[in-house]
XYZ file of C-alpha atoms in Angstrom:
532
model
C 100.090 81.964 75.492
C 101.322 78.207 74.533
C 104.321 76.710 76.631
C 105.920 76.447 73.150
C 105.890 79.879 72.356
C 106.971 81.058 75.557
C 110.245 79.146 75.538
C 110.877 80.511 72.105
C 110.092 84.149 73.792
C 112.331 83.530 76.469
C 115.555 82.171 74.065
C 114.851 85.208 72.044
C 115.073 87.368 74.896
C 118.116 85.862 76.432
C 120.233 86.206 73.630
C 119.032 89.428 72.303
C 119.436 90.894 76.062
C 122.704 89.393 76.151
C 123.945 91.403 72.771
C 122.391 95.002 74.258
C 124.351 94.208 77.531
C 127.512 93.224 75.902
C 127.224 96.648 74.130
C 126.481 98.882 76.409
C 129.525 97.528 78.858
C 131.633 97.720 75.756
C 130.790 101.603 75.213
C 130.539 102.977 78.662
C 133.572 104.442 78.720
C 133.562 105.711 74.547
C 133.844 109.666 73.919
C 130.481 109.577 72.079
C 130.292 113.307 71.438
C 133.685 113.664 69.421
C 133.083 112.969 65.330
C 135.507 110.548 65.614
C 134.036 108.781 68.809
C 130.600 108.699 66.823
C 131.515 108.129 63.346
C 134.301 106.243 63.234
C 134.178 104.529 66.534
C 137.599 106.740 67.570
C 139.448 104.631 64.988
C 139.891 102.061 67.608
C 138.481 99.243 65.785
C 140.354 95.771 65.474
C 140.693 93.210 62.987
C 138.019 90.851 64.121
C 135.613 93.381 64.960
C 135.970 95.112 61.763
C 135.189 91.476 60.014
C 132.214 90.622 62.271
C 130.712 93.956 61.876
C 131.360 94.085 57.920
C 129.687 90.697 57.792
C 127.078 91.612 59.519
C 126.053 94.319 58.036
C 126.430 92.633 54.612
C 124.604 89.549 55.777
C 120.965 90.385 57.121
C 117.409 89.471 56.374
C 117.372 89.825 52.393
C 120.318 87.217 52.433
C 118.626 84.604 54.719
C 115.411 85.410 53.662
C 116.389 86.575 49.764
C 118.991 84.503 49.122
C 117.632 81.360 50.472
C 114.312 81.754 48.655
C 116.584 82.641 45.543
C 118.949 79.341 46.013
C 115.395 77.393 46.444
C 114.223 78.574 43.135
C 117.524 78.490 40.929
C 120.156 76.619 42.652
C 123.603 76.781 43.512
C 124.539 79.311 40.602
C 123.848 82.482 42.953
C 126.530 81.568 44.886
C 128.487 83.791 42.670
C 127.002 86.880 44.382
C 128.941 85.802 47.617
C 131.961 83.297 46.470
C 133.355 86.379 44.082
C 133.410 89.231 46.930
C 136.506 87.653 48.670
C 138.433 88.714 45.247
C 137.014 92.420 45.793
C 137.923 92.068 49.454
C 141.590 91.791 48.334
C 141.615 94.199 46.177
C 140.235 96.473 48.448
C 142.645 95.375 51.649
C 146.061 96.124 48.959
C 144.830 98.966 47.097
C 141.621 100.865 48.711
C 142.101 100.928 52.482
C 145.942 101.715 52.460
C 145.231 104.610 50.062
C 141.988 105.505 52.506
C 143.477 105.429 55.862
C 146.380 107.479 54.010
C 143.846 110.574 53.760
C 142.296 110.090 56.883
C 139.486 109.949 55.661
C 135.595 110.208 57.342
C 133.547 109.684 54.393
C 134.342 108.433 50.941
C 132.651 111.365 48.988
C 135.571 113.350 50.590
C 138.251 111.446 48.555
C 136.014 112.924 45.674
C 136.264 116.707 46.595
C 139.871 116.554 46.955
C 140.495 114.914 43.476
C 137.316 116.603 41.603
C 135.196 119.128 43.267
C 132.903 120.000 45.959
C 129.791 119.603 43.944
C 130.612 116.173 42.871
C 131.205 114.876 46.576
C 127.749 116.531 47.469
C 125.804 114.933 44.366
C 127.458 110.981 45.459
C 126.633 111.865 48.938
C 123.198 113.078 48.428
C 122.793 109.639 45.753
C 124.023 107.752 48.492
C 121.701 108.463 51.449
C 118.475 108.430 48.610
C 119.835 105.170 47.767
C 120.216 103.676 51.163
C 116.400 104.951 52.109
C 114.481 104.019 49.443
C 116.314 100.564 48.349
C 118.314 98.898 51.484
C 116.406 99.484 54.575
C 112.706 99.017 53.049
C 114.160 95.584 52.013
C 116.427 94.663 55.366
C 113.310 95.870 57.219
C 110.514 94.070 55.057
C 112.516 90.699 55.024
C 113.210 90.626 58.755
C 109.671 90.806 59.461
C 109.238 87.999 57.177
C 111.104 85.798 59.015
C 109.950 87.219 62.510
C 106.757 86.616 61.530
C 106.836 83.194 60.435
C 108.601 81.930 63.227
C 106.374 83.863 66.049
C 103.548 84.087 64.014
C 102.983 88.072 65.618
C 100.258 88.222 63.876
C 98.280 85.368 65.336
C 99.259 86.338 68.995
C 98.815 89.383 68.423
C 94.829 88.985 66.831
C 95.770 90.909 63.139
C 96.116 90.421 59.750
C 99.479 89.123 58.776
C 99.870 91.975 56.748
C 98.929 94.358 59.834
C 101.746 91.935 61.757
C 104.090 92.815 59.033
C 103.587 95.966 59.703
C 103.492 95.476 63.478
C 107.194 93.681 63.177
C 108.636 96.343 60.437
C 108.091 99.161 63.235
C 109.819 97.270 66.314
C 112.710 96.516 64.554
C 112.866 99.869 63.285
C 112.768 101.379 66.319
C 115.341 98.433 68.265
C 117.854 99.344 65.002
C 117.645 103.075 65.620
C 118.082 103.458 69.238
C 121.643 101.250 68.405
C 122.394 103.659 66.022
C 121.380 106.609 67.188
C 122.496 106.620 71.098
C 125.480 104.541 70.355
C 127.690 105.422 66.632
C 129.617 102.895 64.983
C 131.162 101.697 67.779
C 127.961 100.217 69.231
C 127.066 98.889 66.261
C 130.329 97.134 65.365
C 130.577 95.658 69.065
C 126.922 94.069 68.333
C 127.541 92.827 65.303
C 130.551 90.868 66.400
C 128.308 89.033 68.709
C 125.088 88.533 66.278
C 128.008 87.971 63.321
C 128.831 84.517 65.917
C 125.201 83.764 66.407
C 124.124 84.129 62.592
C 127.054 81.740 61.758
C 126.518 79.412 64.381
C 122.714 79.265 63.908
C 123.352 79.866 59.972
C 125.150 76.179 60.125
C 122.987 74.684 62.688
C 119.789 74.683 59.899
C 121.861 72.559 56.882
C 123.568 70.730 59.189
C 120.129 69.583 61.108
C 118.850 68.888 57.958
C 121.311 67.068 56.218
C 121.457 64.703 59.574
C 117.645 63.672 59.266
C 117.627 63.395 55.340
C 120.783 61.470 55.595
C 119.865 59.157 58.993
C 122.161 61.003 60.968
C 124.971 61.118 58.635
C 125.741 64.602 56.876
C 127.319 63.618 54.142
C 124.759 60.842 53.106
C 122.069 63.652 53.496
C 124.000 65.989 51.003
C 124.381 63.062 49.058
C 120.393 61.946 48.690
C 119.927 66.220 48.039
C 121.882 66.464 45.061
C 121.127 63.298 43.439
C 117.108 64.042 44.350
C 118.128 67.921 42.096
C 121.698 67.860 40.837
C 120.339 70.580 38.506
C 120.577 72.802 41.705
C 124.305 72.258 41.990
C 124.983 74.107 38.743
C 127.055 77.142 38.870
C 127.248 77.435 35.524
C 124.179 78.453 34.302
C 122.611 78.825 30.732
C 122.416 82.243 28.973
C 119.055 83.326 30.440
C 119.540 81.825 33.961
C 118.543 84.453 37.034
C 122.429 84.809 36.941
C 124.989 83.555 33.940
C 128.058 82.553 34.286
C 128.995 84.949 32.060
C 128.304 88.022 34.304
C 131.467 87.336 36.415
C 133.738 89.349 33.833
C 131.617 92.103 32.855
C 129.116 94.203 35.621
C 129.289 91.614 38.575
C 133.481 92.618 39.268
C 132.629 96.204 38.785
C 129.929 95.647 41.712
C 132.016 94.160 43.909
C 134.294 96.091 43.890
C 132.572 98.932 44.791
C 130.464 96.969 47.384
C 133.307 96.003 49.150
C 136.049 98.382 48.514
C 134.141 101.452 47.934
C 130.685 101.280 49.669
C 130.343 103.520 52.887
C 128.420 101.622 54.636
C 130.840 98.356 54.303
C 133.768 101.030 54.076
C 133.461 102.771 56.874
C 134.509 99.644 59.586
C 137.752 99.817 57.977
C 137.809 103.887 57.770
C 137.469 103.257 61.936
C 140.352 101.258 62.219
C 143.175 101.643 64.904
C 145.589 101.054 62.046
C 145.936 99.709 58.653
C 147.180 96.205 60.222
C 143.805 95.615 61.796
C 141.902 97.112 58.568
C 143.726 94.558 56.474
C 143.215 91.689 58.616
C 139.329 92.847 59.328
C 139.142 92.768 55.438
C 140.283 89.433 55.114
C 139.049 87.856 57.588
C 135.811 89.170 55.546
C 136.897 87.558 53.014
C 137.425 84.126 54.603
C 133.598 84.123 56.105
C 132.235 84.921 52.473
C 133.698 81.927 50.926
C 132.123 79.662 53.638
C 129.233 81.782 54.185
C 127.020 80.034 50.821
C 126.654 76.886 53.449
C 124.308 79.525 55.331
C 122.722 81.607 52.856
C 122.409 79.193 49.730
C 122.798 75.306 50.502
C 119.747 75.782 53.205
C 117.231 76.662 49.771
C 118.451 74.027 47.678
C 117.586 71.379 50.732
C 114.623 73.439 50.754
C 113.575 72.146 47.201
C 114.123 68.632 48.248
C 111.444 69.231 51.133
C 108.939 71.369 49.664
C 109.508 70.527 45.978
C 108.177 74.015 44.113
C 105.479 73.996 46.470
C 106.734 77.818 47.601
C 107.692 78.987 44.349
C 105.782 82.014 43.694
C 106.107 82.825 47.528
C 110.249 82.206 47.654
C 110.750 84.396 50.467
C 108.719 82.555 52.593
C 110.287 79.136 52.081
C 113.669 79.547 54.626
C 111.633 80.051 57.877
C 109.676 76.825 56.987
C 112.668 74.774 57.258
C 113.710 76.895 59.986
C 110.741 75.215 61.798
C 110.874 72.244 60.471
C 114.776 71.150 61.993
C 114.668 73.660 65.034
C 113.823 71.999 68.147
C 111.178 74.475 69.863
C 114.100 75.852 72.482
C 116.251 76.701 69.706
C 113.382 78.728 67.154
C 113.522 81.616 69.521
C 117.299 81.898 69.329
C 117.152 81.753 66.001
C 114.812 84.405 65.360
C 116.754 86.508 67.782
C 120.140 85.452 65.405
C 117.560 86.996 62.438
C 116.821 90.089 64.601
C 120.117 90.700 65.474
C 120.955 90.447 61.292
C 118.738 92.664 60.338
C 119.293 94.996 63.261
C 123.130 95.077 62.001
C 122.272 95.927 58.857
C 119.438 98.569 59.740
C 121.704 100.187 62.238
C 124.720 100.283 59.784
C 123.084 101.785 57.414
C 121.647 104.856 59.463
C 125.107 105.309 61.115
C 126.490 105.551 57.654
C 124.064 108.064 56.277
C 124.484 110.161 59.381
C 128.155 110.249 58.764
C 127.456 111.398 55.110
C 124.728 113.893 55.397
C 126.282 115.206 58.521
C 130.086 115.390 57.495
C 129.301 115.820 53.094
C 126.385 117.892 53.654
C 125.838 120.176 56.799
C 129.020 120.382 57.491
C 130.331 121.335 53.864
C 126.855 123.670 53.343
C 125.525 124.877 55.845
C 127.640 125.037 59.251
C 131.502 124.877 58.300
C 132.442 125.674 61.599
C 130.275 123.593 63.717
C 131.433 121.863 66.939
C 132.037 118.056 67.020
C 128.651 118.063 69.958
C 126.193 119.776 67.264
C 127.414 117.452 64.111
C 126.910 114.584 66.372
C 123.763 115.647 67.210
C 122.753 116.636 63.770
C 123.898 112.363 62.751
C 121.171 111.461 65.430
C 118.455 114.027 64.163
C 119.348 112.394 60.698
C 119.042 108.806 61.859
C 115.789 109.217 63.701
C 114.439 110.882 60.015
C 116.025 108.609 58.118
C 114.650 105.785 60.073
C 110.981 106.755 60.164
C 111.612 106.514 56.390
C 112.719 103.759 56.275
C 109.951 102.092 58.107
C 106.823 103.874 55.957
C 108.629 102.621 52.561
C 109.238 98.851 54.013
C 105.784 97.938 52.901
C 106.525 98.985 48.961
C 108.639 96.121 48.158
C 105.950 93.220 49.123
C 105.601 90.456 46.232
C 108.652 91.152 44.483
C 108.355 88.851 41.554
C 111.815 87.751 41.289
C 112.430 87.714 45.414
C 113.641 89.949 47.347
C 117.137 89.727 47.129
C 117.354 89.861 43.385
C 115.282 93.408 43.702
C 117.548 94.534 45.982
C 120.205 93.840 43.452
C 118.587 95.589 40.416
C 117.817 98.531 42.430
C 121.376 98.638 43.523
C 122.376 98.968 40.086
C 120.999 102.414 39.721
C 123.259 103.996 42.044
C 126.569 101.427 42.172
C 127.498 101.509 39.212
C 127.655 105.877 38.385
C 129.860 106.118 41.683
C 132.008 103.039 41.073
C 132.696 104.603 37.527
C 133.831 108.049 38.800
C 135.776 106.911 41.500
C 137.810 104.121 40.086
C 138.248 107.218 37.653
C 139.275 109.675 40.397
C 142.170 106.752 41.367
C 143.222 105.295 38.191
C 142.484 107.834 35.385
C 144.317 111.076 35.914
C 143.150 112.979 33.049
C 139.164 112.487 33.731
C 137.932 116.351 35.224
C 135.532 116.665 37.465
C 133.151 118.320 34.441
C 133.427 114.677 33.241
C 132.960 112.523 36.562
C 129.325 114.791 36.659
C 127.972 114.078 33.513
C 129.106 110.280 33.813
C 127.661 110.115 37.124
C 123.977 111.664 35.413
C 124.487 109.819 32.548
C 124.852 106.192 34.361
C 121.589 107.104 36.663
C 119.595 107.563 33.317
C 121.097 105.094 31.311
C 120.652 102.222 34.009
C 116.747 103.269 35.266
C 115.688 103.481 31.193
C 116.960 100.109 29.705
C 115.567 98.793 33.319
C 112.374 100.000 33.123
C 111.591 101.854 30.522
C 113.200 99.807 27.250
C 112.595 96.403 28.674
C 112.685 94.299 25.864
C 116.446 93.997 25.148
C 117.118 90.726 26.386
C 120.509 91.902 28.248
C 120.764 90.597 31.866
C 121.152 93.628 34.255
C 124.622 92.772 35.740
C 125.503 92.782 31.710
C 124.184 96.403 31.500
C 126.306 97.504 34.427
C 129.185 95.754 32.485
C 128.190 98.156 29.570
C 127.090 101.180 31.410
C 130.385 101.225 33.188
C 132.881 101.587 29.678
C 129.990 103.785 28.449
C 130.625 105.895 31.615
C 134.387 105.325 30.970
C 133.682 107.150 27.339
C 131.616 109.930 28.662
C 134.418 110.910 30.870
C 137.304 110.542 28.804
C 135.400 112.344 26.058
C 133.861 115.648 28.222
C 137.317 115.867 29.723
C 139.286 116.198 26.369
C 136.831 119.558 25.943
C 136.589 120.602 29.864
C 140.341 119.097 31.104
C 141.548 118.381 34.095
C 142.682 121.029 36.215
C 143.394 119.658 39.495
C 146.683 117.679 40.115
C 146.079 115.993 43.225
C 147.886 113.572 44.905
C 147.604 111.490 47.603
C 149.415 112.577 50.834
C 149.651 110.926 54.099
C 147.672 112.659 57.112
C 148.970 110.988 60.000
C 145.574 109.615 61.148
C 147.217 106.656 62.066
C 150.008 103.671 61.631
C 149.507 102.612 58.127
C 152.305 99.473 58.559
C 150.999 96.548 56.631
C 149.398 93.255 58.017
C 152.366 90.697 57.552
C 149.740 87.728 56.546
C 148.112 90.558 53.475
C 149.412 88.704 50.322
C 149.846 84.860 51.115
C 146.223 85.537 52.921
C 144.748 87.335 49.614
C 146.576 84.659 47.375
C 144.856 81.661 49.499
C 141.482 83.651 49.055
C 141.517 84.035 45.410
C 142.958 80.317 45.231
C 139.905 78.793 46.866
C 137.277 80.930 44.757
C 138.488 79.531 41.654
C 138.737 76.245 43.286
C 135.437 76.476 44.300
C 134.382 77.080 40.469
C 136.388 73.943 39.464
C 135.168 71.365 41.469
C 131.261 72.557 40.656
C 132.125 72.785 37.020
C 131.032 68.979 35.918
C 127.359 69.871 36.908
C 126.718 72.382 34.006
């Protein structure tokens, strides 16, 4: 073993030592075996652990990785994936969380039992964790190794293949992600994503800002400067009709995404669902909201200074592009911290998501079918079983997704259109539509699955971008509901009433905050207008 690649061991080490440590002195004195202590982190959660852990588990591999290799290819214009969440963020921190924390509630599917039925809670629930296995944590896992890969090069210590390191790398971080989510609930993961969420942004910022320095002679701005007039193309935001994402899309599917992404999404949810109070949800939101504006200087400015290194010499292998600069501006002591910031992103993501499909299968499934009843020990035992399942999925479908043709990130984003946009329509029903029955919310909800996977895959010659056919699958959805329930109508009244779970007192700071955040999005549009 090289001197080289035993410094970058032993940064990697330190710091990702240093997060497990921090954890595990954070939890030792958590009630692990109550639901609440597991699932919900005993709705203790704060403001800015609530944002880092939200980012986190937003922000992983596929974004790095993905988005990067995306922003390398086509520019500045995805930004609009990230820029347009802190609207969705407000919406969700004045409307969603209040209304969440209100009900007390564990799970979102629950919110749809009490205003539909049983049935249609268990069918979003049982979407949900399908979802989460076969699209999310294949691609989180398959995209970390990536990047592990490329800046270790596990394969070449190791003696293998790079596809048997792939492998090699998909399996550790499988098994690092699960033992956080297994042995330690959502508390353990939040905790460690606070830490990673500092590392990814200060290592995030270190690679443009490295960059820029040495293209610009140690000046940053000259560096961004000598990259956009080398591609100014790559500053556009606008886009032309068939660009990999049109302006356009911003008013029809992309809002209806968000939305549920960041108001609606358990796996994003559920940090605010474990809050000590709706002050600290609100702020956590926010705050969220505040690191997505900035966080396209991590996740989309690094690919576009890619192109001015590399030219399109990575273009049919995108998601390999990032870790090449990585190496490139790194010194050697800092690679090894920067693959651990990459672990610890995809380990945040990873362990999110298993926490989160414990908490559904074991509170909208087992518990609501099979074991009313059960003790608070056995359902927390039944959320481990379920991770360590779930997991072992997980890892056996990572492979699948290799050679995406459009990158990583933008499959990630199709396939989430399968399942997004069904439960986004019947739940924005279940708040805002009173007369929709739960006869109607089911066949919506089947209808949406089908329509989405056949003018994806099996009618592929319409020409209509795929956030456009959420756009329209969502007021087709809208139809089918309105239309069932004037035949099958509406027979439960329910209203909202307020469980006591905790103090639901608003954050002082919600509205000139949200105002400020929607302010700077559209500013943001504005000022990167003239380079259509």
């Amino acid at each position: 073993m090289n001197s080289e690649l035993i410094i970058i061991l032993t940064s990697f080490l330190i710091f990702t030592g240093g997060v497990a440590f921090f954890t595990w002195y954070s939890l030792r004195k958590t009630n692990l075996t109550s639901s609440d202590g597991y699932f919900l982190g005993g709705r203790s959660l704060t403001g800015i652990v609530i944002a880092g852990s939200m980012l986190l588990t937003n922000i992983s591999s596929e974004h790095l990785i993905g988005m990067n290799g995306n922003s390398y290819v086509n520019g500045f214009i995805v930004i609009a994936w990230e820029v347009t969440s802190s609207i969705a963020l407000v919406i969700a921190a004045i409307f969603f969380v209040p209304k969440y924390l209100k009900m007390g509630l564990t799970t979102i599917p629950q919110f749809l039992e009490s205003r539909f039925d049983g049935m249609t809670r268990t069918m979003v629930a049982a979407i949900l964790i399908f979802s989460f296995v076969v699209t999310l944590l294949p691609i989180v896992l398959y995209s970390g190794a990536i990047g592990i890969e490329s800046l270790f090069g596990v394969s070449e210590a190791l003696g293998v293949s790079k596809s048997e390191g792939l492998w090699i790398t998909v399996v550790i971080i499988g098994v690092i992600g699960s033992i956080y989510a297994i042995f330690g609930g959502l508390k353990a993961v939040a905790y460690s994503d606070t830490i990673n969420g500092f590392g990814l942004l200060l290592g995030g910022l270190l690679i443009p800002i490295l960059a820029l320095l040495a293209i610009g002679d140690n000046n940053i701005w000259d560096g961004l400067v000598k990259v956009y007039d080398y591609a100014p193309e790559k500053f556009n935001v606008v886009g032309a009709r068939d660009s990999v994402l049109p302006f356009e899309v911003l008013f029809t599917g992309l809002i209806i995404n968000q939305l549920y992404f960041w108001g609606m999404n358990q796996t994003i949810i559920q940090r605010a669902l474990g809050a000590k109070n709706l002050k600290e949800a609100q702020k956590g939101l926010l705050i969220t909201g505040l690191f997505k504006i900035l966080i396209p200087l991590i996740i989309v400015l690094p690919g576009v200074i890619c192109y001015y290194y590399f030219q399109d010499t990575y273009f049919d292998q995108q998601d390999t592009v990032y870790p090449q600069l990585v190496k490139k501006v790194l010194p050697v002591w800092l690679i090894g911290f920067f693959a651990a910031v990459i672990m610890g992103a995809v380990l945040s993501t990873f362990n999110s998501v298993l926490n989160s499909v414990a908490t559904l299968f074991s509170m909208d499934i087992y518990k609501k079918h099979m074991a009313k009843n059960v003790s608070d020990v056995k359902l927390v035992k039944i959320g481990k079983v379920t991770s360590a399942v779930l997991a072992v999925a997980a890892i056996f479908a990572a492979p699948m997704v290799a050679n995406a043709s459009d990158g990583l990130y933008q499959l990630l984003q199709e396939l989430n259109g399968i399942f997004f946009i069904p439960i986004a329509s019947i739940l924005l029903a279940g708040f805002f539509m009173k007369k929709v029955s739960a006869t109607g919310a089911k066949v919506a909800l089947i209808f949406g699955l089908c329509f989405y996977i056949f003018m994806t895959w099996g009618y592929t010659s319409h020409g209509i971008h795929f956030v456009h056919l959420w756009g329209i699958e969502f007021l087709l959805n809208v139809a089918i509901m309105y239309s069932v329930s004037y035949y099958y109508p509406n027979g439960n009244l329910y209203e909202i009433t307020d469980v006591g779970a905790v103090n639901l007192k608003a954050w002082k700071y919600t509205i000139p905050m949200s105002i400020g955040l929607c302010a700077v999005t559209i500013l943001i549009y504005v000022l990167l207008w003239n380079n259509q």
